[in-house]
Coordinates of C-alpha atoms in Angstrom, one line a residue:
M7 CA 10.7 1.5 25.2
I8 CA 8.4 0.6 22.3
I9 CA 7.6 2.0 18.9
S10 CA 4.3 3.7 19.7
A11 CA 3.6 5.6 16.4
V12 CA 4.7 5.9 12.8
T13 CA 3.9 9.1 10.9
L14 CA 3.7 8.9 7.1
V15 CA 3.5 11.9 4.8
V16 CA 1.6 11.1 1.6
P17 CA 0.3 13.1 -1.5
K18 CA -3.2 11.5 -1.4
L19 CA -4.7 10.6 2.0
D20 CA -7.6 8.7 0.7
Q21 CA -5.4 6.5 -1.5
S22 CA -3.2 5.5 1.5
L23 CA -6.2 4.9 3.7
E24 CA -7.8 2.6 1.2
V25 CA -4.8 0.3 1.3
Y26 CA -4.1 0.3 5.1
C27 CA -7.8 -0.2 5.8
A28 CA -8.0 -3.0 3.3
L29 CA -5.2 -4.7 5.4
G30 CA -7.5 -4.5 8.4
Y31 CA -6.1 -1.5 10.2
S32 CA -9.1 0.4 11.7
L33 CA -9.6 4.1 11.4
L34 CA -9.5 5.8 14.8
E35 CA -9.7 9.5 13.9
R36 CA -9.7 11.8 10.9
G37 CA -9.4 15.6 10.7
H38 CA -6.8 18.3 10.3
L39 CA -3.6 18.8 12.3
Q40 CA -3.9 21.2 15.2
A41 CA -1.2 23.5 16.7
W42 CA -0.1 20.8 19.1
D43 CA 0.4 18.2 16.4
V44 CA 2.5 20.6 14.3
A45 CA 4.5 21.6 17.4
V46 CA 5.4 18.0 18.1
Q47 CA 6.6 17.6 14.5
R48 CA 8.2 21.0 14.5
D49 CA 7.3 21.7 10.9
S50 CA 4.9 24.6 10.3
R51 CA 4.5 23.4 6.7
L52 CA 2.2 20.7 7.9
C53 CA -0.2 23.1 9.7
A54 CA -3.8 22.4 9.0
S55 CA -2.9 19.4 6.8
A56 CA -5.6 16.6 6.6
F57 CA -4.6 13.6 8.5
A58 CA -5.9 10.2 9.7
R59 CA -4.9 8.0 12.6
L60 CA -5.2 4.2 12.3
N61 CA -4.9 1.4 14.9
F62 CA -1.7 -0.6 14.2
S63 CA -2.1 -2.5 17.5
A64 CA -4.5 -2.1 20.4
E65 CA -2.4 -4.5 22.4
C66 CA 0.6 -2.1 22.6
G67 CA -1.3 1.1 21.9
Q68 CA 0.5 1.7 18.6
V69 CA -0.9 3.9 15.8
L70 CA -0.2 4.8 12.2
E71 CA -0.6 8.5 11.5
V72 CA -1.0 9.5 7.8
V73 CA -0.6 13.2 6.9
E74 CA -1.6 14.6 3.5
Y75 CA 0.9 17.0 1.9
P76 CA 0.1 17.1 -1.8
S77 CA 3.4 18.6 -2.8
C78 CA 5.6 16.1 -1.0
V79 CA 8.5 14.9 -3.1
P80 CA 8.4 11.2 -4.2
M81 CA 11.5 9.3 -3.3
E82 CA 12.4 5.6 -3.6
P83 CA 13.3 3.9 -0.4
F84 CA 17.1 4.1 0.4
R85 CA 17.6 6.9 -2.1
A86 CA 17.8 9.3 0.8
L87 CA 19.1 8.9 4.4
G88 CA 16.6 8.7 7.2
W89 CA 13.7 6.3 8.0
A90 CA 13.4 3.9 5.1
A91 CA 11.0 1.2 5.9
I92 CA 8.5 -0.2 8.5
E93 CA 8.2 -3.9 9.3
L94 CA 4.8 -5.4 10.0
L95 CA 4.0 -8.7 11.6
V96 CA 1.7 -11.1 9.7
L97 CA 0.3 -14.5 10.5
D98 CA 0.5 -15.9 7.0
L99 CA 3.0 -14.3 4.6
D100 CA 1.7 -16.2 1.5
E101 CA -1.7 -14.8 2.1
A102 CA -0.2 -11.3 2.6
Y103 CA 1.6 -11.8 -0.8
R104 CA -1.7 -12.5 -2.5
K105 CA -3.4 -9.6 -0.8
V106 CA -0.9 -6.9 -1.8
Q107 CA -1.0 -8.2 -5.3
S108 CA -4.8 -7.8 -5.3
L109 CA -4.3 -4.2 -4.1
G110 CA -2.0 -3.4 -7.0
L111 CA 1.1 -2.8 -4.8
S112 CA 4.6 -3.3 -6.2
V113 CA 6.5 -6.2 -4.7
W114 CA 10.2 -5.5 -4.4
G115 CA 11.1 -8.8 -2.8
K116 CA 9.0 -11.9 -2.9
P117 CA 8.5 -14.0 0.3
K118 CA 11.8 -15.5 1.4
S119 CA 13.6 -16.7 4.5
L120 CA 16.0 -14.3 6.1
S121 CA 19.7 -14.8 5.4
F122 CA 20.5 -15.9 9.0
T123 CA 17.5 -18.1 9.7
D124 CA 14.7 -20.1 8.0
N125 CA 12.3 -19.5 11.0
I126 CA 11.6 -15.9 9.8
R127 CA 10.2 -15.1 6.3
A128 CA 9.7 -11.7 4.9
M129 CA 8.8 -9.8 1.7
Q130 CA 9.2 -6.2 0.7
V131 CA 6.4 -4.1 -0.8
L132 CA 6.1 -0.5 -1.9
G133 CA 3.2 1.2 -0.1
P134 CA 0.7 3.5 -1.8
A135 CA 2.9 6.6 -1.2
G136 CA 6.2 4.8 -2.1
E137 CA 7.0 3.9 1.5
L138 CA 8.7 0.5 1.9
I139 CA 6.8 -2.1 3.9
Y140 CA 8.3 -5.4 5.1
F141 CA 5.7 -8.0 5.9
T142 CA 7.3 -10.6 8.2
E143 CA 6.1 -14.0 9.4
Q144 CA 7.7 -15.9 12.3
R145 CA 7.5 -19.7 12.0
A146 CA 9.4 -20.4 15.3
P147 CA 11.3 -18.4 17.9
V148 CA 14.9 -17.4 17.0
A149 CA 17.6 -17.1 19.7
D150 CA 18.7 -13.5 20.4
W151 CA 15.9 -12.2 18.2
P152 CA 12.8 -11.7 20.3
M153 CA 9.7 -10.8 18.3
P154 CA 6.1 -10.1 19.3
Q155 CA 3.5 -12.7 18.4
A156 CA 1.2 -11.8 15.6
R157 CA -2.4 -12.1 16.8
T158 CA -4.1 -10.9 13.6
Q159 CA -3.3 -11.4 10.0
Y160 CA -1.8 -7.9 9.8
D161 CA -0.4 -6.8 13.1
Q162 CA 1.9 -4.3 14.7
C163 CA 5.0 -2.5 13.4
F164 CA 7.8 -4.1 15.3
V165 CA 10.8 -2.7 13.4
V166 CA 11.6 0.6 11.8
I167 CA 14.6 0.6 9.4
L168 CA 17.0 3.5 9.1
C169 CA 19.1 4.2 6.0
S170 CA 22.2 5.4 7.9
H171 CA 25.1 7.4 6.6
R172 CA 27.3 5.4 8.9
V173 CA 26.1 2.4 10.9
E174 CA 28.8 2.9 13.6
V175 CA 27.7 6.5 14.2
S176 CA 24.0 5.4 14.5
N177 CA 25.0 2.7 16.9
R178 CA 26.8 5.2 19.2
F179 CA 24.0 7.8 19.0
Y180 CA 21.3 5.4 19.9
A181 CA 23.4 3.7 22.6
D182 CA 23.8 7.1 24.2
L183 CA 20.1 8.0 23.7
F184 CA 18.7 4.8 25.2
Q185 CA 21.6 4.2 27.6
R186 CA 22.3 0.8 26.2
P187 CA 25.3 -1.1 24.8
E188 CA 26.1 -0.5 21.1
P189 CA 24.7 -3.3 18.9
T190 CA 26.9 -5.5 16.8
V191 CA 27.3 -4.9 13.1
I192 CA 26.4 -7.9 11.0
K193 CA 26.1 -8.7 7.2
S194 CA 22.6 -9.3 5.8
R195 CA 20.7 -9.1 2.6
V196 CA 18.8 -5.9 2.1
I197 CA 17.0 -5.9 -1.2
G198 CA 16.3 -2.1 -1.3
L199 CA 19.9 -1.3 -0.8
S200 CA 21.0 -3.8 -3.4
M201 CA 18.5 -2.3 -5.9
Q202 CA 19.7 1.3 -5.3
A203 CA 23.4 0.2 -5.6
K204 CA 22.6 -1.9 -8.7
L205 CA 24.0 -5.0 -7.0
P206 CA 22.7 -8.6 -7.1
E207 CA 19.7 -9.3 -4.8
D208 CA 21.7 -11.6 -2.6
S209 CA 24.5 -9.0 -1.9
L210 CA 25.3 -8.5 1.8
H211 CA 25.2 -5.2 3.6
S212 CA 26.3 -3.9 7.0
I213 CA 23.4 -3.6 9.4
S214 CA 22.8 -3.5 13.1
A215 CA 19.7 -3.6 15.4
M216 CA 19.0 -1.9 18.6
P217 CA 16.5 -3.8 20.8
L218 CA 13.8 -1.8 22.5
R219 CA 11.1 -3.6 24.5
G220 CA 8.3 -6.1 23.7
G221 CA 10.2 -7.4 20.7
H222 CA 10.5 -4.0 19.0
W223 CA 13.7 -3.0 17.3
L224 CA 15.4 -0.1 15.4
E225 CA 17.4 -1.4 12.5
F226 CA 20.3 0.6 11.1
D227 CA 21.3 -0.2 7.5
Q228 CA 24.4 1.2 5.9
G229 CA 23.2 3.5 3.1
V230 CA 24.5 3.7 -0.4
C231 CA 23.4 7.3 -1.0
A232 CA 25.7 10.3 -0.4
E233 CA 23.5 13.0 1.0
I234 CA 21.7 13.5 4.2
S235 CA 18.1 14.4 3.3
R236 CA 17.0 17.2 5.8
D237 CA 14.2 19.8 5.7
S238 CA 14.6 21.5 2.3
N239 CA 11.8 19.3 1.0
I240 CA 9.1 17.2 2.6
V241 CA 9.6 13.7 1.2
A242 CA 6.8 11.2 0.8
G243 CA 7.1 8.3 3.1
I244 CA 8.1 7.9 6.8
F245 CA 8.3 11.4 8.3
S246 CA 8.9 10.4 11.9
I247 CA 8.4 7.7 14.5
A248 CA 7.4 7.9 18.1
I249 CA 9.1 6.0 20.9
T250 CA 7.4 5.7 24.4
V251 CA 10.1 5.4 27.1
D252 CA 9.6 4.3 30.7
R253 CA 10.7 6.6 33.5
S254 CA 13.8 4.6 34.2
V255 CA 15.4 6.1 31.1
G256 CA 15.7 9.9 31.0
M257 CA 16.5 12.1 28.1
P258 CA 20.2 12.6 27.9
D259 CA 21.4 16.3 28.0
G260 CA 21.6 17.8 24.6
L261 CA 20.0 15.1 22.6
G262 CA 16.4 16.2 22.6
V263 CA 14.5 19.4 22.1
P264 CA 11.6 19.7 24.6
I265 CA 8.2 20.2 23.0
G266 CA 6.0 20.3 26.0
A267 CA 4.3 18.0 28.4
G268 CA 0.9 16.5 28.6
K269 CA -0.7 15.5 31.9
D270 CA 1.7 12.6 32.6
T271 CA 4.0 12.6 29.5
G272 CA 7.0 14.7 28.5
C273 CA 7.7 15.1 24.8
F274 CA 11.0 15.7 23.1
L275 CA 11.9 15.9 19.4
V276 CA 15.2 14.0 18.7
T277 CA 17.0 14.4 15.3
G278 CA 19.3 11.5 14.6
P279 CA 22.7 11.6 12.8
S280 CA 21.1 10.7 9.5
G281 CA 18.4 13.4 9.7
E282 CA 15.7 11.0 11.1
R283 CA 13.1 12.3 13.5
I284 CA 12.0 10.7 16.7
N285 CA 9.2 11.9 19.0
W286 CA 10.2 10.8 22.5
Y287 CA 7.4 10.4 25.0
Q288 CA 8.2 9.8 28.6
E289 CA 5.7 7.5 30.4

């Protein structure tokens, strides 16, 4: 199981492409969404929308899909439940800090060691459409926290972060979905949550992390907002993610809506308990 795609919905496609291409992510394809793409997302409002696909990582076949929807609603990260942030590997975090400043992006959290280890440093940045991006540098391996190795300055997305209405509920749901033990809830700094709750930056929040494969993770952060954001409006930011699953893990009954099948891959849409969308692809 790996994170194979992240789909962003943005008001201005060219503006987002300028930033991600400047970070070194190469453009693979550009055009308009076709019927199959819309069927996968199960949202007819995106029909014929302009989109672009960029290469996040050739090593693991991961892509970033950026879809233009001019009337999408701007929303600060962690103001609504659902996917809140992506976490990208970098070789040199201080260089990444200088780069995002040169691109005019807003830095929410300057480079800093994680609360539980000095071997991992991260910063938090608002992307061009208001999506929250963590840039993360690993200085040395951390026990019980496997990560991929960055091979380029700006590398793959290895974590997607959920703003959860209840971490314990998310734990149970994804344990059932992936047929794995429930992760442990721990306390950690989450700058975005502290900002939304108007708490000091070093406040601790309940989070958990579900390991996938190849050092990929889904992180569940206890939200501070009250409502589940569903389909009444299309919100700018992370619309969905894709998980590619090996054949040893089948889709549990009742958790996924079948979309169709390609030559060798079954596709399901899964909606999580906080309204998050997951496209499940069977290898």
